[in-house]
Coordinates of C-alpha atoms in Angstrom, one line a residue:
Chain W
M1 CA 0.0 -0.1 0.1
I2 CA 2.3 2.4 1.1
H3 CA 5.1 1.2 -1.3
R4 CA 2.8 1.8 -4.1
A5 CA 1.5 5.0 -3.0
Q6 CA 5.5 6.2 -2.2
S7 CA 4.1 8.0 0.4
G8 CA 2.9 7.2 4.0
H9 CA 4.2 6.2 7.5
T10 CA 5.5 2.8 7.6
G11 CA 7.0 2.7 11.2
S12 CA 3.8 4.2 12.8
S13 CA 1.8 1.4 11.1
L14 CA 3.9 -0.9 12.2
S15 CA 4.1 -0.2 15.4
C16 CA 0.3 -0.5 16.1
I17 CA -0.7 -3.4 13.7
D18 CA -0.7 -5.8 16.4
L19 CA -2.9 -3.8 18.5
L20 CA -5.4 -3.4 15.6
T21 CA -5.6 -6.7 14.8
C22 CA -6.3 -7.9 18.4
L23 CA -9.0 -4.7 18.3
Y24 CA -10.9 -5.9 14.9
F25 CA -10.6 -9.7 15.1
A26 CA -10.8 -10.3 18.7
E27 CA -11.9 -7.6 20.8
L28 CA -14.7 -5.0 18.8
R29 CA -18.7 -6.3 17.8
H30 CA -19.0 -4.8 14.3
A31 CA -20.9 -5.5 11.4
P32 CA -18.5 -4.9 8.0
F33 CA -21.4 -5.6 6.2
Q34 CA -23.7 -3.4 8.0
P35 CA -21.1 -0.6 8.6
D36 CA -23.9 2.0 10.2
W37 CA -25.5 -0.5 12.5
S38 CA -26.2 1.9 15.6
G39 CA -25.1 -0.6 18.1
R40 CA -21.8 -1.4 17.0
D41 CA -18.8 -0.8 18.8
R42 CA -16.6 2.1 17.8
F43 CA -12.7 2.8 17.0
V44 CA -11.2 5.8 16.5
L45 CA -7.5 6.2 15.4
S46 CA -6.2 9.4 16.9
K47 CA -2.9 8.9 15.5
G48 CA -4.3 9.1 12.0
H49 CA -0.9 9.1 10.2
A50 CA -1.0 5.3 11.2
A51 CA -3.7 5.4 8.4
P52 CA -2.6 2.4 6.6
A53 CA -2.3 -0.2 9.6
L54 CA -6.0 0.8 9.8
Y55 CA -6.5 0.5 6.0
A56 CA -5.2 -3.1 6.0
A57 CA -7.4 -4.2 9.3
L58 CA -10.5 -2.7 7.6
H59 CA -9.6 -4.7 4.2
R60 CA -9.1 -7.9 6.2
A61 CA -12.7 -7.2 8.1
G62 CA -14.2 -6.6 5.0
Y63 CA -14.9 -3.1 4.6
L64 CA -12.4 -2.4 1.9
T65 CA -11.5 -4.1 -1.3
E66 CA -7.9 -5.0 -2.4
R67 CA -8.2 -2.7 -5.5
D68 CA -9.0 0.1 -2.5
L69 CA -5.7 -0.6 -1.0
G70 CA -3.8 0.1 -4.4
R71 CA -5.1 3.6 -4.5
L72 CA -3.8 4.7 -0.9
R73 CA -3.5 8.7 -1.2
G74 CA -4.3 8.9 -4.7
L75 CA -6.6 11.9 -6.3
S76 CA -10.2 10.8 -5.7
S77 CA -9.5 7.4 -3.8
I78 CA -11.7 6.6 -0.7
L79 CA -7.9 6.0 1.2
Q80 CA -7.1 9.4 2.0
G81 CA -3.7 10.1 3.8
H82 CA -5.4 10.4 7.0
P83 CA -8.3 8.8 8.0
D84 CA -11.6 10.6 6.5
S85 CA -15.0 9.1 8.0
R86 CA -16.9 10.7 5.1
R87 CA -15.2 8.8 2.5
C88 CA -13.9 5.5 3.5
P89 CA -16.5 2.9 5.6
G90 CA -15.6 1.7 8.6
V91 CA -13.8 4.8 9.3
E92 CA -15.8 6.2 12.2
A93 CA -13.6 9.6 12.7
S94 CA -11.8 12.2 10.6
T95 CA -8.4 12.5 12.2
G96 CA -4.8 13.3 11.2
S97 CA -4.2 16.7 13.4
L98 CA -3.2 15.1 17.0
G99 CA -4.9 15.4 20.0
Q100 CA -8.1 15.6 19.1
G101 CA -9.2 11.8 18.8
L102 CA -9.9 11.1 22.6
S103 CA -12.6 13.8 22.8
I104 CA -13.8 12.6 19.7
A105 CA -14.2 9.0 21.2
H106 CA -15.7 10.4 24.3
G107 CA -18.2 12.2 22.7
M108 CA -18.9 8.9 21.3
A109 CA -19.3 7.0 24.6
L110 CA -21.4 9.8 26.2
A111 CA -23.6 9.7 23.5
L112 CA -24.1 6.0 23.5
R113 CA -24.0 5.5 27.2
A114 CA -27.6 4.6 27.3
H115 CA -27.6 2.6 24.0
P116 CA -29.3 -1.1 24.9
E117 CA -26.3 -2.6 22.9
R118 CA -23.9 -0.9 25.3
P119 CA -21.2 -0.7 22.6
R120 CA -17.5 0.3 23.7
V121 CA -15.8 3.1 22.2
Y122 CA -11.7 2.2 21.2
V123 CA -9.3 5.2 20.8
L124 CA -5.8 4.7 19.8
L125 CA -3.3 7.5 20.6
G126 CA 0.6 7.9 19.9
D127 CA 2.9 8.4 22.8
G128 CA 4.0 11.9 21.0
E129 CA 0.7 12.6 20.9
L130 CA 0.2 12.9 24.2
Q131 CA 2.4 16.0 24.0
E132 CA -1.5 17.6 22.8
G133 CA -3.2 19.4 25.7
Q134 CA -6.5 18.4 24.7
I135 CA -5.7 15.0 25.6
W136 CA -5.4 15.8 29.0
E137 CA -8.9 18.1 28.8
A138 CA -10.5 14.8 27.3
A139 CA -8.8 12.8 30.1
M140 CA -10.2 14.9 32.6
S141 CA -13.9 15.0 31.0
A142 CA -13.6 11.2 30.6
A143 CA -12.9 10.5 34.0
H144 CA -15.2 13.2 35.5
Y145 CA -18.3 11.6 33.7
R146 CA -17.3 7.8 34.6
S147 CA -17.2 6.8 31.0
A148 CA -16.2 3.6 31.4
N149 CA -17.3 2.1 27.8
L150 CA -14.3 4.1 26.8
C151 CA -10.8 2.3 26.2
A152 CA -7.8 4.2 25.1
L153 CA -4.5 2.6 23.9
V154 CA -1.2 4.1 23.8
D155 CA 1.3 3.0 21.0
L156 CA 4.3 3.7 23.2
N157 CA 6.7 3.4 20.4
G158 CA 8.9 6.0 22.1
L159 CA 9.8 7.9 18.9
Q160 CA 8.4 11.1 17.3
I161 CA 9.1 13.4 14.2
D162 CA 12.1 14.8 15.5
G163 CA 13.6 11.8 17.6
A164 CA 13.0 10.3 20.9
V165 CA 9.9 11.4 22.6
A166 CA 11.7 11.5 26.0
R167 CA 14.5 13.6 24.4
I168 CA 11.8 16.1 22.6
K169 CA 9.4 16.5 25.5
G170 CA 9.0 13.4 27.6
V171 CA 5.7 12.1 28.1
Q172 CA 6.5 9.2 31.2
P173 CA 4.8 8.2 33.3
V174 CA 1.9 7.7 31.1
A175 CA -0.1 4.9 33.3
E176 CA 0.6 6.7 36.5
K177 CA -0.4 10.2 34.9
F178 CA -3.9 8.6 33.5
R179 CA -4.1 7.0 36.8
A180 CA -3.9 10.5 38.7
F181 CA -6.5 11.4 36.3
G182 CA -8.8 8.9 37.3
W183 CA -8.3 6.2 34.9
H184 CA -7.9 2.3 35.2
A185 CA -4.4 2.2 33.6
L186 CA -3.0 -1.3 32.6
E187 CA 0.5 -1.7 30.9
V188 CA 1.4 -4.3 28.0
D189 CA 3.8 -5.6 25.2
G190 CA 2.3 -3.9 22.2
H191 CA 3.1 -7.1 20.4
A192 CA 2.1 -9.9 23.0
I193 CA -1.2 -10.6 21.4
E194 CA -2.2 -12.9 24.3
A195 CA -1.2 -10.2 26.7
I196 CA -3.3 -7.5 24.8
L197 CA -6.1 -9.5 24.7
E198 CA -6.0 -10.1 28.6
A199 CA -5.8 -6.3 28.8
L200 CA -8.4 -5.3 26.5
A201 CA -10.7 -8.3 29.0
A202 CA -9.6 -6.2 32.0
A203 CA -10.6 -3.1 30.5
R204 CA -14.1 -4.5 29.4
A205 CA -14.5 -5.5 32.9
C206 CA -13.9 -2.1 34.6
E207 CA -17.1 -0.9 35.0
D208 CA -16.9 2.7 36.9
R209 CA -14.2 4.3 35.2
P210 CA -12.8 4.7 31.5
S211 CA -9.2 2.5 31.3
V212 CA -6.2 3.0 29.0
I213 CA -3.4 0.4 27.9
V214 CA -0.2 1.5 27.5
A215 CA 1.4 -0.6 24.8
H216 CA 5.2 -0.9 24.6
T217 CA 6.1 -0.8 21.3
V218 CA 8.7 -1.0 18.6
K219 CA 7.8 1.7 15.6
G220 CA 8.8 -0.5 12.5
K221 CA 8.0 -3.6 14.1
G222 CA 8.8 -6.9 12.5
V223 CA 10.8 -5.3 9.6
S224 CA 14.7 -5.2 11.0
F225 CA 15.7 -1.8 8.7
C226 CA 12.7 -0.1 10.3
E227 CA 12.5 -1.0 13.9
G228 CA 13.3 2.2 16.1
Q229 CA 14.4 4.2 13.5
V230 CA 13.4 7.8 13.3
K231 CA 13.3 8.2 9.7
W232 CA 10.7 5.4 9.1
H233 CA 8.4 7.5 10.6
G234 CA 7.1 9.3 7.5
K235 CA 8.9 7.4 4.8
A236 CA 7.8 4.7 2.2
P237 CA 10.1 1.6 1.2
N238 CA 11.6 1.2 -2.3
D239 CA 11.5 -2.0 -4.3
A240 CA 14.0 -3.8 -2.5
E241 CA 13.2 -2.9 0.9
L242 CA 9.6 -3.8 0.1
A243 CA 10.7 -7.6 -0.8
R244 CA 12.9 -7.6 2.2
A245 CA 10.6 -6.1 4.6
L246 CA 7.6 -8.6 3.2
A247 CA 10.2 -11.6 3.3
E248 CA 10.7 -10.8 7.2
L249 CA 7.2 -10.3 8.3
E250 CA 5.8 -13.2 6.5
G251 CA 9.2 -15.4 7.7
G252 CA 8.2 -13.7 11.0
A253 CA 4.5 -14.8 10.9
R254 CA 3.4 -17.5 13.4
Chain Z
M1 CA -43.1 51.0 21.2
T2 CA -40.2 48.4 20.1
R3 CA -39.8 45.6 22.2
L4 CA -36.1 44.4 23.5
L5 CA -35.2 41.0 23.9
S6 CA -32.1 39.1 24.5
T7 CA -30.9 36.7 21.5
R8 CA -29.4 34.4 24.2
E9 CA -32.2 33.7 26.3
E10 CA -34.2 33.3 23.3
Y11 CA -31.5 30.6 22.4
G12 CA -31.8 28.6 25.8
H13 CA -35.8 28.9 25.5
A14 CA -35.3 27.7 21.3
L15 CA -33.2 24.9 23.1
V16 CA -35.7 23.7 25.4
R17 CA -38.4 23.4 22.8
L18 CA -36.1 21.4 20.5
G19 CA -35.4 19.3 23.2
E20 CA -39.2 18.6 24.3
R21 CA -39.1 17.8 20.0
S22 CA -36.7 15.3 19.8
R23 CA -34.4 13.2 22.1
D24 CA -31.5 13.3 19.9
I25 CA -30.8 17.2 21.1
V26 CA -28.0 17.3 23.1
V27 CA -26.1 20.6 24.6
L28 CA -22.5 21.1 25.8
D29 CA -20.8 24.1 27.2
A30 CA -17.8 25.1 28.6
D31 CA -18.3 26.8 32.0
L32 CA -20.5 30.0 30.5
S33 CA -23.8 28.2 30.4
T34 CA -25.3 30.8 32.9
S35 CA -24.0 33.6 30.2
T36 CA -24.8 31.7 27.0
C37 CA -28.2 31.0 28.4
T38 CA -27.8 27.2 27.8
E39 CA -28.4 26.6 31.7
T40 CA -31.8 26.7 30.6
F41 CA -31.8 23.5 28.7
A42 CA -29.4 21.7 31.6
K43 CA -32.4 23.0 33.9
R44 CA -35.0 21.0 32.0
F45 CA -32.8 18.2 30.5
P46 CA -29.9 17.4 32.6
D47 CA -29.0 14.2 31.4
R48 CA -28.7 15.8 27.9
F49 CA -26.4 18.6 29.1
F50 CA -22.7 18.3 29.4
N51 CA -20.4 20.7 31.2
M52 CA -17.3 20.1 29.7
G53 CA -15.6 22.8 32.0
I54 CA -12.7 25.3 30.8
S55 CA -11.7 23.2 27.8
E56 CA -13.0 24.2 24.7
Q57 CA -10.9 21.9 22.5
D58 CA -12.6 19.0 24.7
L59 CA -15.8 20.6 24.2
I60 CA -15.5 20.9 20.5
G61 CA -14.2 17.1 20.0
T62 CA -16.8 15.8 22.4
A63 CA -19.7 17.5 20.4
A64 CA -18.3 16.1 17.2
G65 CA -18.2 12.5 18.7
M66 CA -21.9 12.9 19.8
A67 CA -22.8 13.9 16.3
L68 CA -20.8 11.1 14.9
A69 CA -23.0 8.7 17.3
G70 CA -26.3 10.3 15.9
K71 CA -26.9 13.3 18.3
I72 CA -27.5 16.9 17.0
A73 CA -25.0 18.7 19.4
F74 CA -25.1 22.2 20.4
A75 CA -22.0 23.5 21.6
S76 CA -21.7 26.9 23.1
S77 CA -19.2 29.5 24.5
F78 CA -18.5 33.2 23.6
A79 CA -17.7 33.6 20.4
I80 CA -14.5 34.7 20.8
F81 CA -13.6 31.6 22.8
L82 CA -15.7 29.3 20.2
S83 CA -14.2 30.5 17.0
G84 CA -10.7 31.1 18.4
R85 CA -9.5 29.1 21.1
C86 CA -10.8 25.8 19.1
W87 CA -10.8 26.9 15.5
E88 CA -8.7 23.9 13.8
Q89 CA -10.8 21.2 16.2
V90 CA -14.1 23.3 14.4
R91 CA -12.0 22.7 10.9
Q92 CA -11.0 19.2 11.7
S93 CA -13.4 17.1 13.9
V94 CA -16.3 18.8 12.9
A95 CA -16.2 20.4 9.3
L96 CA -13.9 18.2 7.8
P97 CA -16.6 15.2 8.5
G98 CA -19.7 17.3 8.2
C99 CA -20.6 16.8 12.0
N100 CA -24.2 17.9 12.9
V101 CA -22.6 20.2 15.3
K102 CA -24.4 23.3 16.1
L103 CA -21.4 26.2 17.5
V104 CA -23.3 28.7 18.8
G105 CA -21.1 31.9 20.3
T106 CA -22.7 34.4 22.2
H107 CA -21.4 38.0 22.9
G108 CA -19.8 38.5 19.7
G109 CA -18.8 42.2 18.7
V110 CA -18.0 45.5 21.2
T111 CA -21.2 45.2 23.0
V112 CA -19.7 42.7 25.1
G113 CA -18.5 46.2 26.9
K114 CA -16.6 46.4 30.0
D115 CA -14.7 42.7 29.9
G116 CA -12.5 44.4 26.8
A117 CA -10.7 43.4 24.1
S118 CA -9.8 39.9 25.0
H119 CA -13.8 39.1 25.3
Q120 CA -15.0 41.1 21.8
A121 CA -14.8 38.5 19.3
L122 CA -14.3 41.0 15.9
E123 CA -12.5 38.1 13.9
D124 CA -15.2 35.2 14.5
I125 CA -17.3 35.7 11.3
A126 CA -14.1 35.9 9.0
V127 CA -12.4 32.6 10.6
M128 CA -15.6 30.5 10.7
R129 CA -16.3 31.9 7.2
A130 CA -13.3 30.6 5.9
I131 CA -14.0 26.9 6.5
P132 CA -15.8 24.9 3.9
A133 CA -19.2 23.7 4.4
L134 CA -19.4 25.5 7.5
A135 CA -22.6 27.9 7.6
V136 CA -22.4 31.3 9.5
I137 CA -25.9 33.1 10.7
V138 CA -25.9 36.2 12.6
P139 CA -29.4 37.1 13.6
C140 CA -30.6 40.7 14.1
D141 CA -33.1 39.8 16.6
A142 CA -35.0 37.4 19.3
V143 CA -37.5 35.9 16.3
E144 CA -34.4 35.5 13.9
T145 CA -32.6 33.7 16.5
R146 CA -35.5 31.3 17.5
K147 CA -36.0 30.6 13.7
A148 CA -32.3 30.3 13.5
V149 CA -31.8 27.6 15.9
E150 CA -34.6 25.8 15.1
A151 CA -33.3 26.0 11.0
A152 CA -29.6 24.7 12.3
A153 CA -31.0 22.1 14.3
W154 CA -32.5 20.3 11.3
Y155 CA -29.9 21.3 9.0
D156 CA -27.5 18.7 7.9
G157 CA -24.2 19.9 8.8
P158 CA -22.1 22.2 10.8
V159 CA -23.6 25.9 11.7
Y160 CA -21.9 28.5 13.3
I161 CA -24.5 31.3 14.9
R162 CA -22.8 34.3 16.4
L163 CA -25.3 36.3 18.9
T164 CA -24.9 39.4 21.3
R165 CA -24.9 40.1 25.0
E166 CA -27.0 43.1 24.5
K167 CA -30.8 43.1 23.7
L168 CA -32.1 44.1 20.8
P169 CA -35.0 45.5 19.5
V170 CA -37.7 43.1 17.8
I171 CA -38.1 43.8 14.6
Y172 CA -39.8 40.2 12.8
P173 CA -43.3 39.0 13.5
D174 CA -43.7 35.6 15.2
E175 CA -44.5 33.9 11.4
K176 CA -41.3 35.4 9.9
P177 CA -40.1 32.5 8.0
F178 CA -36.2 31.9 8.1
R179 CA -34.1 29.4 5.6
I180 CA -30.4 29.2 5.8
G181 CA -29.1 31.0 2.7
V182 CA -31.5 32.9 2.1
G183 CA -31.7 36.5 2.6
G184 CA -34.6 39.3 2.7
V185 CA -35.4 43.0 2.0
V186 CA -36.7 44.6 5.3
R187 CA -37.1 48.0 3.9
Q188 CA -37.9 48.8 0.4
G189 CA -35.5 51.8 -1.4
S190 CA -34.0 52.4 -4.7
D191 CA -31.2 54.5 -4.7
L192 CA -28.9 52.2 -2.7
T193 CA -29.0 49.4 -0.4
L194 CA -27.9 48.4 2.9
C195 CA -26.8 45.3 4.2
G196 CA -27.2 44.5 7.8
I197 CA -26.3 42.0 10.3
G198 CA -26.7 41.7 14.1
L199 CA -27.2 44.6 16.1
M200 CA -26.2 46.7 13.1
L201 CA -29.2 45.8 10.9
H202 CA -31.0 48.3 13.6
E203 CA -28.5 50.7 12.8
C204 CA -29.1 50.7 8.9
L205 CA -32.9 50.8 9.6
S206 CA -32.4 54.2 11.3
A207 CA -30.1 55.4 8.9
A208 CA -32.4 54.7 6.0
T209 CA -35.0 56.9 8.0
A210 CA -32.5 59.6 8.3
L211 CA -31.5 59.2 4.3
A212 CA -35.3 59.2 4.0
Q213 CA -35.4 62.8 5.5
E214 CA -32.8 64.0 2.6
G215 CA -34.7 62.5 -0.1
I216 CA -32.6 59.3 -0.5
S217 CA -34.4 56.1 -0.6
A218 CA -32.3 53.5 1.0
R219 CA -33.2 49.6 0.9
V220 CA -32.5 47.7 3.5
I221 CA -31.6 43.7 3.9
D222 CA -30.7 41.4 6.3
L223 CA -28.4 38.9 5.2
A224 CA -28.6 36.9 8.5
T225 CA -26.4 34.0 7.0
V226 CA -23.1 35.4 5.9
K227 CA -22.4 31.9 4.6
P228 CA -23.8 30.7 2.5
I229 CA -24.4 34.1 1.5
D230 CA -27.4 34.9 -1.0
E231 CA -25.9 36.0 -3.8
D232 CA -28.8 36.3 -6.0
L233 CA -30.2 39.0 -3.6
V234 CA -27.0 40.7 -3.3
S235 CA -26.6 40.8 -7.0
R236 CA -30.3 42.1 -7.2
C237 CA -30.4 44.5 -5.0
A238 CA -26.9 45.6 -6.9
A239 CA -28.7 46.0 -9.9
E240 CA -31.5 47.6 -9.0
T241 CA -30.3 49.9 -6.6
G242 CA -26.8 50.5 -8.2
A243 CA -24.8 51.0 -4.5
M244 CA -24.3 49.3 -1.4
V245 CA -23.0 49.6 2.2
T246 CA -22.2 46.8 4.6
A247 CA -22.8 47.0 8.3
E248 CA -21.6 44.8 11.0
E249 CA -20.1 44.7 14.7
H250 CA -17.3 43.0 13.5
S251 CA -13.5 43.8 11.7
V252 CA -14.1 45.0 8.1
I253 CA -11.5 42.1 7.3
G254 CA -12.9 39.1 6.1
G255 CA -17.0 39.5 7.6
L256 CA -19.9 40.7 5.7
G257 CA -18.7 43.4 3.9
D258 CA -16.0 41.1 2.4
A259 CA -19.0 38.6 1.4
V260 CA -21.3 41.1 -0.4
G261 CA -17.7 42.3 -1.9
E262 CA -17.0 39.0 -3.5
V263 CA -20.4 38.6 -4.7
L264 CA -20.2 42.0 -6.3
L265 CA -17.0 41.3 -7.7
R266 CA -18.1 38.5 -9.4
R267 CA -22.1 39.1 -10.4
R268 CA -22.4 43.0 -10.4
P269 CA -19.3 45.3 -9.4
V270 CA -21.4 48.4 -7.8
P271 CA -19.7 51.1 -5.4
L272 CA -19.5 49.2 -2.0
E273 CA -18.7 50.7 1.5
R274 CA -18.0 48.8 4.4
I275 CA -19.1 49.6 7.9
G276 CA -17.3 47.6 10.8
V277 CA -14.2 48.4 13.1
R278 CA -11.1 49.0 10.9
D279 CA -8.5 46.2 12.0
S280 CA -8.0 46.9 15.3
F281 CA -8.9 45.4 18.7
G282 CA -11.7 46.4 20.9
R283 CA -11.5 47.7 24.2
S284 CA -13.5 48.3 27.5
G285 CA -16.4 50.8 28.1
D286 CA -20.0 50.5 28.1
P287 CA -21.4 49.4 25.0
Q288 CA -23.3 52.3 23.4
D289 CA -19.9 54.3 23.8
L290 CA -18.2 51.4 22.3
L291 CA -20.4 51.7 19.1
R292 CA -20.0 55.4 19.1
Y293 CA -16.1 55.2 19.7
F294 CA -15.7 52.5 16.6
D295 CA -18.1 54.2 14.0
L296 CA -20.6 51.6 14.6
T297 CA -23.5 54.2 14.3
A298 CA -26.7 55.0 12.0
E299 CA -24.4 58.2 11.5
A300 CA -21.6 56.3 10.0
I301 CA -23.8 54.5 7.8
V302 CA -25.4 57.6 6.4
A303 CA -21.9 59.1 5.7
A304 CA -21.2 55.7 3.9
A305 CA -24.5 55.8 2.1
K306 CA -23.4 59.2 0.7
R307 CA -19.9 58.1 -0.4
A308 CA -21.1 55.2 -2.3
L309 CA -24.0 57.4 -3.7
A310 CA -21.2 59.6 -4.9
R311 CA -19.3 56.8 -6.6
K312 CA -22.4 55.8 -8.0
Q313 CA -22.1 55.1 -12.1
P314 CA -24.6 57.8 -13.2

């Protein structure tokens, strides 16, 4: 997808794909062939630049076709550079400007709290994104309203465009910050599928507070030459890099 | 005797009526519910009112999320904060996805009075008008406010409504129709057209009366929907009267005057004079003193009308 577009965020997509896999294929109650079912669980990709990861999940889930994937970032494509809820089925909110998704997800959670199907709302945040003040406004709101149907996941890959998050403007301790704001906070290895699923179940079981799962991840996960490399934040692979990356990813797949 | 009524109190009552009609109506505020009058709704429907505290960015995002989940979300604060503090949230979270969020900013313009420049929105129409697909409405009295709020609720998409702190004279009967995007002639005239919004529409009417005493026949039109502006009405009035004056309690940059000018440039170039705040911040003072200080008066409109007439093609 990114290779064909020759544009897109490779590293940021790879760090969260395991989280998205757990959400879309184990946790979310959704109906790909009835995407406007009002009782569905919602997912908001607040770190909108990881759109290719979301599109890959939506494709596997049945919302998008192979042909759609080939047109990423193209003129008149439903797969915009950053998710566009108006154009793309399965995309719940338009994101891309960082810091806004938690408020949107919380608004959905408030609106759905009396729904008979008891839908839950999930939102994926980046760790660099936590530098945005609006995240903490929303964190305060969700705790104040005791929005237990809201679950945030933080893709803690430690890197942002200009370098290490810890060096640019540190955000740790993330879990403790959320706890201090009144959230139920869990920490997991963001590439350990069983652990992620357990954390999602624990979040679902918490009935009096919003939950956050702080997922420790590796930017560019699964591709040796991308892992932990800032330069792969928003870079597309060339032909040789793609072949090597796919070989590594397919070889590593269990 | 002209009745003076508060447009923001009318907004509160309109919300309650909407709330009675539809369970999908929700209202959010950012710690100004007593001033914006959303408190009226909060008392009637506490489970559908959400005070987000002093956090306008979160206010907008939350309203967007509610709209995406099927609600019709009214979000209020003072016009300056609602348009300025969270402009990019309005653009990204509300307008881009076309959410049914209705932004109602009260306390627009200099008549906020003594609170001064920090609280006087003079740029809100300009910055909100620049956002694609966002309708911008500035009602001139309590009746038009009620109709605009109702129209906004049933309109498919985002809307920004700007209200004032001060009470305004009521010029419309209750049965006055209102449609987003449609302006109206308030007073007939043939020599030139005065275009007004909000409080300044009343100054236009006073100016037309004063001009009549000098033998000048001024038409007055209400362009409450600044965006999408009623292009046909503007160009028809330009064609029939040959000169225009706009009047707004807002900067001359990017507001009603520019919106009308854009139409005239494309469809019917005629002399245009713009009355508004001339590229400056507001300041503290009594509302009436401030209107005089910034030349937001019927006298200033009369002078502008004469300048426009002098430039009119014979």
